[in-house]
XYZ file of C-alpha atoms in Angstrom:
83
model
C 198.264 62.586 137.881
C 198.020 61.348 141.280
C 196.818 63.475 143.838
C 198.387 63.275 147.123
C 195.618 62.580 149.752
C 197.097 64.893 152.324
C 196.751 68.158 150.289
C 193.275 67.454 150.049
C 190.454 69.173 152.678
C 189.027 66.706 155.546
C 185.668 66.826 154.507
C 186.866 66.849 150.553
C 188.441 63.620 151.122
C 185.730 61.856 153.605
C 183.174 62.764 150.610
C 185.324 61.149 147.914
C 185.488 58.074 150.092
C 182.199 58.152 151.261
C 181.238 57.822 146.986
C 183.966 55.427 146.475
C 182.655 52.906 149.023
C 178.935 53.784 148.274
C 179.471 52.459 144.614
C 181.555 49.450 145.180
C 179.137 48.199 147.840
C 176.200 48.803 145.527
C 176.193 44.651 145.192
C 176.819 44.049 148.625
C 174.805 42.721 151.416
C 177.752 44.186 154.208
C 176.358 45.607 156.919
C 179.665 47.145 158.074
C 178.826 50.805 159.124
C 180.122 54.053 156.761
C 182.473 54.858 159.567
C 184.242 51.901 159.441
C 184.658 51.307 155.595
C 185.978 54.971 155.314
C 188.384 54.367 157.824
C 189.156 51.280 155.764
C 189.907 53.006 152.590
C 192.287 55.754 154.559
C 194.234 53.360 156.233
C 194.936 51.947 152.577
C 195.839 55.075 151.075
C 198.079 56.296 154.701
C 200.160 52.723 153.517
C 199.454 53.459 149.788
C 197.513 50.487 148.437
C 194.797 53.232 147.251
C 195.600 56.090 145.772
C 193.354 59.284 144.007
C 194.121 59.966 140.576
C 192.733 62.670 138.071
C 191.456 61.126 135.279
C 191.367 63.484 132.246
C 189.164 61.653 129.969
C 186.973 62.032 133.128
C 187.517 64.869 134.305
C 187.054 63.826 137.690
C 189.112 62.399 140.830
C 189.027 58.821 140.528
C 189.709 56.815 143.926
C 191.007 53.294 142.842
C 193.187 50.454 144.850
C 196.978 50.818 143.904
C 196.321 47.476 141.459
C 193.747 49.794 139.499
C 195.901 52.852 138.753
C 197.117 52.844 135.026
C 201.022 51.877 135.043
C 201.822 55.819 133.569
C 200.125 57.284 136.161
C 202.084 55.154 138.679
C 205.265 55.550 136.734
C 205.043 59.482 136.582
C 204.368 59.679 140.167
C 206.897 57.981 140.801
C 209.758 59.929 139.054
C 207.844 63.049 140.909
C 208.858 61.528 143.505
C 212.730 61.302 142.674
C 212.884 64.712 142.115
């Protein structure tokens, strides 16, 4: 189920980024500030190339780029959409 970044709280979504881009810089040497790389990663879910998904087996929101988001999920938001 994707989770429409919107209905989420400020500070909710800003700490769900602020995870996101903490673990998939773990390997990186980029110095780019916090600021900047959450800004990044709301900018892609404003034009939706990121979205958050709940992920039952995880039982957790799961922050992933549109590329990473299992076709049924995408598929069922979709036809939420429609409606």
């Amino acid at each position: 189920m994707i989770i429409p970044y919107e209905k989420l709280e400020p500070d909710t979504l800003v700490a769900l980024i602020e995870d996101f881009v903490s673990r998939s810089d773990t390997c990186s040497s980029d110095e780019t500030p916090m600021s900047v790389r959450v800004e990044r990663v709301q900018v892609a879910l404003r034009k939706g190339e990121a979205f958050i998904f709940f992920d039952p087996e995880m039982q957790q929101p799961i922050l992933a780029p549109r590329s990473e988001i299992p076709a049924s999920v995408m598929k069922a938001h979709r036809s939420t959409l429609e409606d």
